[in-house]
Amino acid sequence: MTHNRVQAYYHVQHAAEPSVIRTPEDVDALIDVLATGDEFENSAILHSSERELLPSGFPDHEFRVGADGKRQVGVLSFMDEKNYVSLGSSASNGGEVTYFVAENPTDFPDTAEIPLALVRQAAKEFLSSGGQRPTCAQWQEPEIW
């Protein structure tokens, strides 16, 4: 049994009380909600409780997962000392795609979209690794972020 804990923020009410992710099944449920729910709540910010907090009391990292159920793709971002976004295999048109946390938009390079199954796998790895950047996905440093 895992004792890992991740706090997830994707609805407005999570500002006061985040959702808690403890198991791979919880990850699947989260991705399902993002993929099938409101189009303006299709991504979540995750923080691992296994990592140290900054002196300010804020997490020293941020992991974001986004899911587009209609197209079966999603995005990842990871921030700690540097910022990274997932790197998909599609050629870039130089455009952007937008994902939303509680109706707040974030633009990603169109090359950041990856298969939804890989988004699930990466989120499970984040949970099981104690909040480390998942190694199952390829990463790029975005030009603007």
JSON list of C-alpha atoms in Angstrom, two decimals, residues 19-99:
[
{"chain": "A", "resi": 19, "resn": "SER", "atom": "CA", "xyz": [-8.49, 17.02, -3.77]},
{"chain": "A", "resi": 20, "resn": "VAL", "atom": "CA", "xyz": [-6.13, 14.34, -2.41]},
{"chain": "A", "resi": 21, "resn": "ILE", "atom": "CA", "xyz": [-4.62, 11.71, -4.70]},
{"chain": "A", "resi": 22, "resn": "ARG", "atom": "CA", "xyz": [-3.24, 8.62, -2.95]},
{"chain": "A", "resi": 23, "resn": "THR", "atom": "CA", "xyz": [-3.45, 5.71, -5.40]},
{"chain": "A", "resi": 24, "resn": "PRO", "atom": "CA", "xyz": [-3.04, 4.98, -9.12]},
{"chain": "A", "resi": 25, "resn": "GLU", "atom": "CA", "xyz": [-6.82, 4.57, -9.21]},
{"chain": "A", "resi": 26, "resn": "ASP", "atom": "CA", "xyz": [-7.19, 8.11, -7.84]},
{"chain": "A", "resi": 27, "resn": "VAL", "atom": "CA", "xyz": [-4.96, 9.31, -10.70]},
{"chain": "A", "resi": 28, "resn": "ASP", "atom": "CA", "xyz": [-7.19, 7.54, -13.23]},
{"chain": "A", "resi": 29, "resn": "ALA", "atom": "CA", "xyz": [-10.27, 9.15, -11.68]},
{"chain": "A", "resi": 30, "resn": "LEU", "atom": "CA", "xyz": [-8.65, 12.60, -11.86]},
{"chain": "A", "resi": 31, "resn": "ILE", "atom": "CA", "xyz": [-7.67, 12.20, -15.52]},
{"chain": "A", "resi": 32, "resn": "ASP", "atom": "CA", "xyz": [-11.17, 10.93, -16.32]},
{"chain": "A", "resi": 33, "resn": "VAL", "atom": "CA", "xyz": [-12.74, 14.01, -14.69]},
{"chain": "A", "resi": 34, "resn": "LEU", "atom": "CA", "xyz": [-10.42, 16.33, -16.61]},
{"chain": "A", "resi": 35, "resn": "ALA", "atom": "CA", "xyz": [-10.99, 14.50, -19.92]},
{"chain": "A", "resi": 36, "resn": "THR", "atom": "CA", "xyz": [-14.78, 14.36, -19.69]},
{"chain": "A", "resi": 37, "resn": "GLY", "atom": "CA", "xyz": [-15.69, 17.40, -17.61]},
{"chain": "A", "resi": 38, "resn": "ASP", "atom": "CA", "xyz": [-16.09, 21.09, -18.26]},
{"chain": "A", "resi": 39, "resn": "GLU", "atom": "CA", "xyz": [-13.82, 22.34, -21.06]},
{"chain": "A", "resi": 40, "resn": "PHE", "atom": "CA", "xyz": [-12.70, 25.20, -18.78]},
{"chain": "A", "resi": 41, "resn": "GLU", "atom": "CA", "xyz": [-11.57, 22.77, -16.07]},
{"chain": "A", "resi": 42, "resn": "ASN", "atom": "CA", "xyz": [-9.47, 20.35, -18.13]},
{"chain": "A", "resi": 43, "resn": "SER", "atom": "CA", "xyz": [-6.18, 20.58, -16.26]},
{"chain": "A", "resi": 44, "resn": "ALA", "atom": "CA", "xyz": [-4.99, 20.27, -12.69]},
{"chain": "A", "resi": 45, "resn": "ILE", "atom": "CA", "xyz": [-2.05, 21.53, -10.65]},
{"chain": "A", "resi": 46, "resn": "LEU", "atom": "CA", "xyz": [-0.47, 18.85, -8.46]},
{"chain": "A", "resi": 47, "resn": "HIS", "atom": "CA", "xyz": [1.85, 19.20, -5.47]},
{"chain": "A", "resi": 48, "resn": "SER", "atom": "CA", "xyz": [3.47, 16.27, -3.71]},
{"chain": "A", "resi": 49, "resn": "SER", "atom": "CA", "xyz": [3.35, 16.38, 0.09]},
{"chain": "A", "resi": 50, "resn": "GLU", "atom": "CA", "xyz": [6.56, 14.30, 0.09]},
{"chain": "A", "resi": 51, "resn": "ARG", "atom": "CA", "xyz": [8.65, 17.28, -1.04]},
{"chain": "A", "resi": 52, "resn": "GLU", "atom": "CA", "xyz": [9.93, 20.05, 1.16]},
{"chain": "A", "resi": 53, "resn": "LEU", "atom": "CA", "xyz": [8.15, 23.38, 1.32]},
{"chain": "A", "resi": 54, "resn": "LEU", "atom": "CA", "xyz": [9.96, 26.62, 0.60]},
{"chain": "A", "resi": 55, "resn": "PRO", "atom": "CA", "xyz": [10.63, 28.97, 3.57]},
{"chain": "A", "resi": 56, "resn": "SER", "atom": "CA", "xyz": [7.53, 30.89, 2.39]},
{"chain": "A", "resi": 57, "resn": "GLY", "atom": "CA", "xyz": [5.42, 27.79, 3.07]},
{"chain": "A", "resi": 58, "resn": "PHE", "atom": "CA", "xyz": [4.67, 27.21, -0.62]},
{"chain": "A", "resi": 59, "resn": "PRO", "atom": "CA", "xyz": [5.59, 24.01, -2.49]},
{"chain": "A", "resi": 60, "resn": "ASP", "atom": "CA", "xyz": [8.99, 23.95, -4.19]},
{"chain": "A", "resi": 61, "resn": "HIS", "atom": "CA", "xyz": [7.46, 22.47, -7.35]},
{"chain": "A", "resi": 62, "resn": "GLU", "atom": "CA", "xyz": [4.38, 22.31, -9.54]},
{"chain": "A", "resi": 63, "resn": "PHE", "atom": "CA", "xyz": [3.25, 19.49, -11.80]},
{"chain": "A", "resi": 64, "resn": "ARG", "atom": "CA", "xyz": [0.39, 20.16, -14.19]},
{"chain": "A", "resi": 65, "resn": "VAL", "atom": "CA", "xyz": [-1.64, 17.63, -16.14]},
{"chain": "A", "resi": 66, "resn": "GLY", "atom": "CA", "xyz": [-4.14, 18.51, -18.85]},
{"chain": "A", "resi": 67, "resn": "ALA", "atom": "CA", "xyz": [-6.56, 16.22, -20.69]},
{"chain": "A", "resi": 68, "resn": "ASP", "atom": "CA", "xyz": [-8.57, 16.62, -23.88]},
{"chain": "A", "resi": 69, "resn": "GLY", "atom": "CA", "xyz": [-10.85, 13.59, -23.94]},
{"chain": "A", "resi": 70, "resn": "LYS", "atom": "CA", "xyz": [-12.29, 14.30, -27.38]},
{"chain": "A", "resi": 71, "resn": "ARG", "atom": "CA", "xyz": [-8.88, 14.20, -29.03]},
{"chain": "A", "resi": 72, "resn": "GLN", "atom": "CA", "xyz": [-7.34, 11.71, -26.53]},
{"chain": "A", "resi": 73, "resn": "VAL", "atom": "CA", "xyz": [-4.33, 13.99, -25.92]},
{"chain": "A", "resi": 74, "resn": "GLY", "atom": "CA", "xyz": [-3.08, 16.05, -23.04]},
{"chain": "A", "resi": 75, "resn": "VAL", "atom": "CA", "xyz": [-0.19, 18.11, -21.73]},
{"chain": "A", "resi": 76, "resn": "LEU", "atom": "CA", "xyz": [2.25, 18.06, -18.84]},
{"chain": "A", "resi": 77, "resn": "SER", "atom": "CA", "xyz": [4.32, 20.76, -17.23]},
{"chain": "A", "resi": 78, "resn": "PHE", "atom": "CA", "xyz": [6.80, 20.55, -14.40]},
{"chain": "A", "resi": 79, "resn": "MET", "atom": "CA", "xyz": [8.32, 23.47, -12.54]},
{"chain": "A", "resi": 80, "resn": "ASP", "atom": "CA", "xyz": [10.95, 23.54, -9.86]},
{"chain": "A", "resi": 81, "resn": "GLU", "atom": "CA", "xyz": [14.36, 25.05, -10.59]},
{"chain": "A", "resi": 82, "resn": "LYS", "atom": "CA", "xyz": [13.48, 25.12, -14.30]},
{"chain": "A", "resi": 83, "resn": "ASN", "atom": "CA", "xyz": [10.27, 25.01, -16.31]},
{"chain": "A", "resi": 84, "resn": "TYR", "atom": "CA", "xyz": [9.49, 22.08, -18.59]},
{"chain": "A", "resi": 85, "resn": "VAL", "atom": "CA", "xyz": [6.56, 21.06, -20.76]},
{"chain": "A", "resi": 86, "resn": "SER", "atom": "CA", "xyz": [5.93, 17.70, -22.36]},
{"chain": "A", "resi": 87, "resn": "LEU", "atom": "CA", "xyz": [7.27, 17.07, -25.84]},
{"chain": "A", "resi": 88, "resn": "GLY", "atom": "CA", "xyz": [4.97, 15.31, -28.26]},
{"chain": "A", "resi": 89, "resn": "SER", "atom": "CA", "xyz": [5.90, 13.71, -31.54]},
{"chain": "A", "resi": 90, "resn": "SER", "atom": "CA", "xyz": [3.78, 15.97, -33.74]},
{"chain": "A", "resi": 91, "resn": "ALA", "atom": "CA", "xyz": [5.38, 18.67, -35.86]},
{"chain": "A", "resi": 92, "resn": "SER", "atom": "CA", "xyz": [4.85, 22.18, -34.59]},
{"chain": "A", "resi": 93, "resn": "ASN", "atom": "CA", "xyz": [2.82, 24.69, -36.52]},
{"chain": "A", "resi": 94, "resn": "GLY", "atom": "CA", "xyz": [4.23, 27.32, -34.21]},
{"chain": "A", "resi": 95, "resn": "GLY", "atom": "CA", "xyz": [0.85, 27.50, -32.53]},
{"chain": "A", "resi": 96, "resn": "GLU", "atom": "CA", "xyz": [-0.41, 27.09, -29.02]},
{"chain": "A", "resi": 97, "resn": "VAL", "atom": "CA", "xyz": [-3.02, 25.03, -27.24]},
{"chain": "A", "resi": 98, "resn": "THR", "atom": "CA", "xyz": [-4.85, 26.20, -24.15]},
{"chain": "A", "resi": 99, "resn": "TYR", "atom": "CA", "xyz": [-5.75, 24.19, -21.05]}
]
